[in-house]
PDB file of C-alpha atoms in Angstrom:
ATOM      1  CA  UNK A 573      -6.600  -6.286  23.554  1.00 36.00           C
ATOM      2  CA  UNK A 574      -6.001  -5.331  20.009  1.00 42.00           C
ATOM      3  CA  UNK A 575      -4.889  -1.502  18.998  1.00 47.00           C
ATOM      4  CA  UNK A 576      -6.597  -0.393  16.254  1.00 61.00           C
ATOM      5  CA  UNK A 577      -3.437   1.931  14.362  1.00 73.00           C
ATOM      6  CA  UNK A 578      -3.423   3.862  11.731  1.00 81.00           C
ATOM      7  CA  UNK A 579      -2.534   3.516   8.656  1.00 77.00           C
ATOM      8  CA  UNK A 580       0.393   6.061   8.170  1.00 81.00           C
ATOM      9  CA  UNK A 581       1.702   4.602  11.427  1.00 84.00           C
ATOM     10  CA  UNK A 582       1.731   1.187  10.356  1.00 84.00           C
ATOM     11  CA  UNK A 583       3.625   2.353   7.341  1.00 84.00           C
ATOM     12  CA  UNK A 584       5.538   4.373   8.890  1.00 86.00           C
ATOM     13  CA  UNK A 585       6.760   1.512  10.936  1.00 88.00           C
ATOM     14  CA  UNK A 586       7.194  -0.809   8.661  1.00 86.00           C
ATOM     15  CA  UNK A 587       9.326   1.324   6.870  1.00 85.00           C
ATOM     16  CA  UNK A 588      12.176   1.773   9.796  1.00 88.00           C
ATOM     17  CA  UNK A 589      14.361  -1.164   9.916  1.00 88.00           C
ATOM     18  CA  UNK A 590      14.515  -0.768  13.698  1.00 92.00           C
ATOM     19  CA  UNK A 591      10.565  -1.343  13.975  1.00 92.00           C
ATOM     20  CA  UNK A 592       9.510  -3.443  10.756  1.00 90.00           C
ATOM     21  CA  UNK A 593       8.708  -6.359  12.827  1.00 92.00           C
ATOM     22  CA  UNK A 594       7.068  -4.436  15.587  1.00 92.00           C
ATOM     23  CA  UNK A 595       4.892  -3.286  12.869  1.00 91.00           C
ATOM     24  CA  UNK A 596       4.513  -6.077  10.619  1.00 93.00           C
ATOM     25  CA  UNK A 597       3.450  -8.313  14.228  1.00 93.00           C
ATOM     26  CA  UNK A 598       1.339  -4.991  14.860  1.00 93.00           C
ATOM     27  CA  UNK A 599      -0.664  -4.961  11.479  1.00 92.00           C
ATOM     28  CA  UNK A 600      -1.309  -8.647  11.566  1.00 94.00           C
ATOM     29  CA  UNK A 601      -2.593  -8.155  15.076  1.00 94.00           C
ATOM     30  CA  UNK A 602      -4.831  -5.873  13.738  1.00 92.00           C
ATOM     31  CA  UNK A 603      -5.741  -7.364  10.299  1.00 94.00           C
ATOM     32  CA  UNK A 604      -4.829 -11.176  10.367  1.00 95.00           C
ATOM     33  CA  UNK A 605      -7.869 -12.669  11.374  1.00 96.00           C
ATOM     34  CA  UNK A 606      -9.937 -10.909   8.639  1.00 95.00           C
ATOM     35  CA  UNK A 607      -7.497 -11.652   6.567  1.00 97.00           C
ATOM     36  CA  UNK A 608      -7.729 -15.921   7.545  1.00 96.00           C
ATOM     37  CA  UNK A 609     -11.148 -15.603   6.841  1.00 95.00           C
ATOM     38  CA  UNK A 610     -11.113 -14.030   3.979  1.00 95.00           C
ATOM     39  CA  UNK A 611      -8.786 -17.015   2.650  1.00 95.00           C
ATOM     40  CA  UNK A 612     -10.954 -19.752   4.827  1.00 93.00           C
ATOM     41  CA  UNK A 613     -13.912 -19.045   2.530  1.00 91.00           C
ATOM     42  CA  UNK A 614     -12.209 -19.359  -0.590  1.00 91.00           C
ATOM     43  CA  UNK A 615     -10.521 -22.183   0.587  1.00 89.00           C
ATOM     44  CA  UNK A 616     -12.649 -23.802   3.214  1.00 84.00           C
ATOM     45  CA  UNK A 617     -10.032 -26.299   4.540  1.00 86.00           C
ATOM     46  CA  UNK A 618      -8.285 -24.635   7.998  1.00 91.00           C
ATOM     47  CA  UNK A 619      -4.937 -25.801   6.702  1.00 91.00           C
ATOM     48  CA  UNK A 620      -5.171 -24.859   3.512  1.00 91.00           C
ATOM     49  CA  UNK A 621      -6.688 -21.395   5.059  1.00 94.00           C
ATOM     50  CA  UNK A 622      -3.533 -21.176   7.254  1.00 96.00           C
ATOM     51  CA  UNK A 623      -0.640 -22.357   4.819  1.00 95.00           C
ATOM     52  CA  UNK A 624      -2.463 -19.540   2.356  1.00 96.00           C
ATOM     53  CA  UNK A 625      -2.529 -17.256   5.063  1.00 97.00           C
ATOM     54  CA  UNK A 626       1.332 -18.084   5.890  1.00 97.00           C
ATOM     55  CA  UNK A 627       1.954 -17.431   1.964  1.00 97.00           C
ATOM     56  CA  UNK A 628       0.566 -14.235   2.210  1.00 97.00           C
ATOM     57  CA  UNK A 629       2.057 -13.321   5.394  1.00 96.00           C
ATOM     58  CA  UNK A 630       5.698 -13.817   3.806  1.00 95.00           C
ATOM     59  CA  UNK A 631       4.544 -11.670   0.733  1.00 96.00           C
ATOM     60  CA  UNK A 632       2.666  -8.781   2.467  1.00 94.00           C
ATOM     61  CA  UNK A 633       6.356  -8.632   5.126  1.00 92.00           C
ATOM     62  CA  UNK A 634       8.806  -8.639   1.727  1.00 92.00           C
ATOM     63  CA  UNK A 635       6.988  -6.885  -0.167  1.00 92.00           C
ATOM     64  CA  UNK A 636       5.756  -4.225   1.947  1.00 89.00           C
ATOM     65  CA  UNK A 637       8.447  -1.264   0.448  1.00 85.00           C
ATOM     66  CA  UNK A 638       5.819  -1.814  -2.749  1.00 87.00           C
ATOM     67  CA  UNK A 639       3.243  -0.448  -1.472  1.00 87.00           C
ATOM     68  CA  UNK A 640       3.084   2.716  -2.993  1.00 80.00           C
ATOM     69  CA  UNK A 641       0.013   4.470  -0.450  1.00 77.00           C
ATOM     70  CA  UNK A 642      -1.962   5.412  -3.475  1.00 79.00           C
ATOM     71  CA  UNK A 643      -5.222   3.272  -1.652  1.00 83.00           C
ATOM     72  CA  UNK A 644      -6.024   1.500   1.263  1.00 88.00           C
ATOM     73  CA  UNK A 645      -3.174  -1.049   2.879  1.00 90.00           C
ATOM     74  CA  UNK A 646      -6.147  -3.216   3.602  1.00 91.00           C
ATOM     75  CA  UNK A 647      -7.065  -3.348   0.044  1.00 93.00           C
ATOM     76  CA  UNK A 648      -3.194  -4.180  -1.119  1.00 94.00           C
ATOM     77  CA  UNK A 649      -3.194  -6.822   1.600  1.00 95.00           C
ATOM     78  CA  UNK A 650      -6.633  -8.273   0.217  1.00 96.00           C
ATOM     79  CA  UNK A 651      -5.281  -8.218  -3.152  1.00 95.00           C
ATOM     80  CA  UNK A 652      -2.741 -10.654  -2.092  1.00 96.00           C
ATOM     81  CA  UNK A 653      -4.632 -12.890   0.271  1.00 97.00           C
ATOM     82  CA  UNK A 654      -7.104 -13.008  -2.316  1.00 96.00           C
ATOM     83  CA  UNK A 655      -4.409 -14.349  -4.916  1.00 95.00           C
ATOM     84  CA  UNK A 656      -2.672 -16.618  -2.151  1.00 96.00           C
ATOM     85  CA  UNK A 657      -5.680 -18.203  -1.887  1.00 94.00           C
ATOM     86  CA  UNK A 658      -6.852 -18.713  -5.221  1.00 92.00           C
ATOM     87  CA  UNK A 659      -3.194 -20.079  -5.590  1.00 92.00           C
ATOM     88  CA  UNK A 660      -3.978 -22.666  -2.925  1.00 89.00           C
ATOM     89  CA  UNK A 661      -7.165 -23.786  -4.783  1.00 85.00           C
ATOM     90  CA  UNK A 662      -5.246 -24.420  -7.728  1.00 84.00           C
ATOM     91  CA  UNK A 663      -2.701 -26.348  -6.259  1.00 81.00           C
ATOM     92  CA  UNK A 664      -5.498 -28.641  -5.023  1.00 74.00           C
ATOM     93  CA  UNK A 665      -6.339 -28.874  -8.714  1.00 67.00           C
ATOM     94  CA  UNK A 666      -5.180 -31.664 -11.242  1.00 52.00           C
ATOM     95  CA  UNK A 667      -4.859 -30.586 -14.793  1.00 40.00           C
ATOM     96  CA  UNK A 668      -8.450 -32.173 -15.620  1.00 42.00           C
ATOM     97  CA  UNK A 669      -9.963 -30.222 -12.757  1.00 50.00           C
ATOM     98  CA  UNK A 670     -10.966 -26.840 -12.722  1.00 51.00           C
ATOM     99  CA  UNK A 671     -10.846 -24.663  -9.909  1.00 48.00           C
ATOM    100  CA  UNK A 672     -15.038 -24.016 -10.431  1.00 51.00           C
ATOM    101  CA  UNK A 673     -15.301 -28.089 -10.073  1.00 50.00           C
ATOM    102  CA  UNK A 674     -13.874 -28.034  -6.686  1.00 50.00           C
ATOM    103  CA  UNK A 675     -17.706 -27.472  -5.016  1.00 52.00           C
ATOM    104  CA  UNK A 676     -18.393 -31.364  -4.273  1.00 49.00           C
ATOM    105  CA  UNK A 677     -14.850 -31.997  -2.902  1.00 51.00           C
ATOM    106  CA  UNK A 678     -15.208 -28.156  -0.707  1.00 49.00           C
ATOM    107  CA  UNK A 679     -18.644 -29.374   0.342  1.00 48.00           C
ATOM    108  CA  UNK A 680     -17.204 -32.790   1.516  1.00 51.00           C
ATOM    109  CA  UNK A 681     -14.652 -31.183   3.171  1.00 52.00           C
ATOM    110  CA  UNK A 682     -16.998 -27.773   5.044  1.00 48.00           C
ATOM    111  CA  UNK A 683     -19.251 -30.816   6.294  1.00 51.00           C
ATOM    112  CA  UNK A 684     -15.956 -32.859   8.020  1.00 50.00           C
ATOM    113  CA  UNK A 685     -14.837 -29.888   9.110  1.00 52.00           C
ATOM    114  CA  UNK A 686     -18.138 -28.452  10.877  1.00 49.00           C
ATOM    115  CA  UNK A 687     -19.166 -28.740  14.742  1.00 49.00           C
ATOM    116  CA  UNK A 688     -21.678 -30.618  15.340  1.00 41.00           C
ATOM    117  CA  UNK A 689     -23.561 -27.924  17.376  1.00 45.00           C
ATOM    118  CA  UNK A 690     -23.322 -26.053  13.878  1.00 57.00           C
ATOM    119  CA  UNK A 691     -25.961 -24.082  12.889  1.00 69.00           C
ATOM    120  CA  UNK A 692     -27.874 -25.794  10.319  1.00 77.00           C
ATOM    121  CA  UNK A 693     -29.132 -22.856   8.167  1.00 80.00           C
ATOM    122  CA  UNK A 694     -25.392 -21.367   8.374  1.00 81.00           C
ATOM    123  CA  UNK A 695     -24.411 -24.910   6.795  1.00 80.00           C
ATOM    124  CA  UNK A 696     -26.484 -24.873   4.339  1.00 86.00           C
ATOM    125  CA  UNK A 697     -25.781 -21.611   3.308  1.00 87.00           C
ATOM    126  CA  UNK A 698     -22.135 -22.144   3.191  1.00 84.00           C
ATOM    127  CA  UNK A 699     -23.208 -25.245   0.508  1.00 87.00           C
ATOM    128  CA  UNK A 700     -24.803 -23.198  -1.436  1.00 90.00           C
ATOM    129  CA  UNK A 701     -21.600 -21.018  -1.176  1.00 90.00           C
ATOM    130  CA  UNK A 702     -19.779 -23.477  -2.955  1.00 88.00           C
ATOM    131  CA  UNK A 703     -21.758 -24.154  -5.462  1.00 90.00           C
ATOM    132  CA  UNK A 704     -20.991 -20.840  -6.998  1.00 92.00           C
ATOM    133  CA  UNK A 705     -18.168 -20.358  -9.714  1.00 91.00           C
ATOM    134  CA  UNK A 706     -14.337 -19.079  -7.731  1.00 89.00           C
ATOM    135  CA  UNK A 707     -15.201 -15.813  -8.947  1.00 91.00           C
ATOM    136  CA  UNK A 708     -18.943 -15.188  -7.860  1.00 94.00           C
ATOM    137  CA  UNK A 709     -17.682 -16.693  -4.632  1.00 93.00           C
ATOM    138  CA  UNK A 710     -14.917 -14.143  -4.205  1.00 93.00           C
ATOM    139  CA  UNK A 711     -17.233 -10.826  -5.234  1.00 95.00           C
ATOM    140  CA  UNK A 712     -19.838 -12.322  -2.721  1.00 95.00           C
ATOM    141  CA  UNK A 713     -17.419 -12.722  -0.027  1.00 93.00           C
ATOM    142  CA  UNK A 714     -15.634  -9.563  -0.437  1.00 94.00           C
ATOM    143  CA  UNK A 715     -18.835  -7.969  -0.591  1.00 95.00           C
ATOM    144  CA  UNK A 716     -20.917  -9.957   2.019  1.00 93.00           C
ATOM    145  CA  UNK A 717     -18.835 -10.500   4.512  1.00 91.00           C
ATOM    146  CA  UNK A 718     -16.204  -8.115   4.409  1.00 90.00           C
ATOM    147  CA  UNK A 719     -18.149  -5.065   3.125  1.00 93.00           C
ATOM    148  CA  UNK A 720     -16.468  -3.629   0.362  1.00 94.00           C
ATOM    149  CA  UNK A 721     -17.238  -1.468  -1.791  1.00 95.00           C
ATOM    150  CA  UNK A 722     -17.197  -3.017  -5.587  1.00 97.00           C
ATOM    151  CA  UNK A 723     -14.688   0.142  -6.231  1.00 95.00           C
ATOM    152  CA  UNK A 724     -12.519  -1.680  -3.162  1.00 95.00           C
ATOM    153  CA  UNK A 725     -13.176  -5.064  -4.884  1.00 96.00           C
ATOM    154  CA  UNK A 726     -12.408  -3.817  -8.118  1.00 95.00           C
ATOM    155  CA  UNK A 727      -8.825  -2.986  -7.176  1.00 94.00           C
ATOM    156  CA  UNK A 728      -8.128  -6.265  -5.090  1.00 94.00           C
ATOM    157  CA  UNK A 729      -9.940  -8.690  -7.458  1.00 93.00           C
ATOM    158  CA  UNK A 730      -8.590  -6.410 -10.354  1.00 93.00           C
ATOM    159  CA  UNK A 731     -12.114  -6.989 -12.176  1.00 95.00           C
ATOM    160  CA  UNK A 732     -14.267  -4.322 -14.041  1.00 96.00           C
ATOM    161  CA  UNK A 733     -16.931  -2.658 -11.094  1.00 97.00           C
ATOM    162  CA  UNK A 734     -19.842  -3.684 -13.310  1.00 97.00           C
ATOM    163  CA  UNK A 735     -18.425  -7.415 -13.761  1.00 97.00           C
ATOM    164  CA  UNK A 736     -18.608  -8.002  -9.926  1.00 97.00           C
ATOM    165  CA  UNK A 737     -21.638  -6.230  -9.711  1.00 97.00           C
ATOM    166  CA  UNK A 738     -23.279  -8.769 -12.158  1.00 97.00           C
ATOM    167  CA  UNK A 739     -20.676 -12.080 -10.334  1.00 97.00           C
ATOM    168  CA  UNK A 740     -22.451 -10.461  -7.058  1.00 97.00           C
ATOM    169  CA  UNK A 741     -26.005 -10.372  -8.554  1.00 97.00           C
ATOM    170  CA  UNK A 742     -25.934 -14.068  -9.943  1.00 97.00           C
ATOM    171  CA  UNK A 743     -24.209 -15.513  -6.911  1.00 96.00           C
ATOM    172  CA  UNK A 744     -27.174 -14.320  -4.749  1.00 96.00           C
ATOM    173  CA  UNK A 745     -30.004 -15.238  -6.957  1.00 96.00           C
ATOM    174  CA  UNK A 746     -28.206 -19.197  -7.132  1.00 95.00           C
ATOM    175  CA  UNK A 747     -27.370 -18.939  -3.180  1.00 94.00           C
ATOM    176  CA  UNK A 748     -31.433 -18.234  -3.030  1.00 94.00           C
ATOM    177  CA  UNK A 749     -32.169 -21.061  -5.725  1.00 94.00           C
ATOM    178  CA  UNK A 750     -29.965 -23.204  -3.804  1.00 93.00           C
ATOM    179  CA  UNK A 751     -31.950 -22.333  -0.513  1.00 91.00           C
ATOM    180  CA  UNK A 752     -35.001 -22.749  -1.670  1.00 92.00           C
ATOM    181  CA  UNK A 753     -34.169 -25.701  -3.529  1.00 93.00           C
ATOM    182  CA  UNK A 754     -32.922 -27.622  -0.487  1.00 88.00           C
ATOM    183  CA  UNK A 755     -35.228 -26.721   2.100  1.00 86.00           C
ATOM    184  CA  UNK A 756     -38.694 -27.583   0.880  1.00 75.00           C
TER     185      UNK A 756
END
């Protein structure tokens, strides 16, 4: 059973040396499976998901005396997840790859990692997923899955509002092209 805590609890947890890792194992109870897969659909791969994850584990426990309360822990803790994983893609990358080029080898990779009693429709849709430039992909995710508002977004991705609501706009008209595309 997971206890959902607040916020100023957490904090005020994490803050006394004497319960820091009570809290820290207490806010990734509560928060570390979003936060996985948040990075898993950046990243697709489950390693690369968890050694991002791990990554951002470490920074969100050492750095956690930043956090200034201004916003939402859950959007500081996004921020960095979101970074962590980004960081993961580019390690993947050689210096004549972009990160955006990735798609084919993500694609190769969501199919070898996906059940066989998969749902085809979700498959497909998590294709057309990667076909869409790192930083549609993000604002769609973010947005999609997690339900953020672009303000929220906006202060993890550190983008403009009206960028990601244009990055969220185009990835859902390609994610529909792509659809269509691929299923008549």
């Amino acid at each position: 059973m997971i206890v959902s805590i607040e916020q100023s609890n957490l904090l005020e947890m994490l803050s006394d040396p004497k319960r820091r890792e009570q809290g820290f194992r207490l806010l990734m109870k509560q928060y570390g499976d979003a936060l996985y897969w948040h990075i898993r659909r950046i990243v697709v791969s489950h390693d690369d998901a968890e050694d991002a994850l791990q990554e951002t584990s470490i920074k969100i426990f050492s750095h956690i005396g930043d956090f200034k309360g201004d916003g939402k822990l859950t959007t500081w803790m996004y921020r960095i997840a979101t970074n962590e994983a980004l960081q993961q893609l580019r390690r993947r990358t050689s210096l004549f790859q972009s990160i955006d080029s990735l798609g084919s080898t993500l694609t190769n990779q969501l199919q070898a990692e996906t059940s066989l009693d998969s749902n085809a429709a979700e498959v497909l849709f998590q294709k057309a997923l990667l076909t869409l430039p790192t930083q549609q992909r993000v604002a769609f995710n973010l947005r999609y899955y997690d339900e953020l508002s672009y303000d929220e977004i906006s202060r993890i991705t550190g983008k403009n509002v009206n960028t990601l609501k244009a990055n969220y706009h185009f990835a859902v008209e390609k994610i529909k092209k792509y659809i269509n595309t691929h299923t008549q």
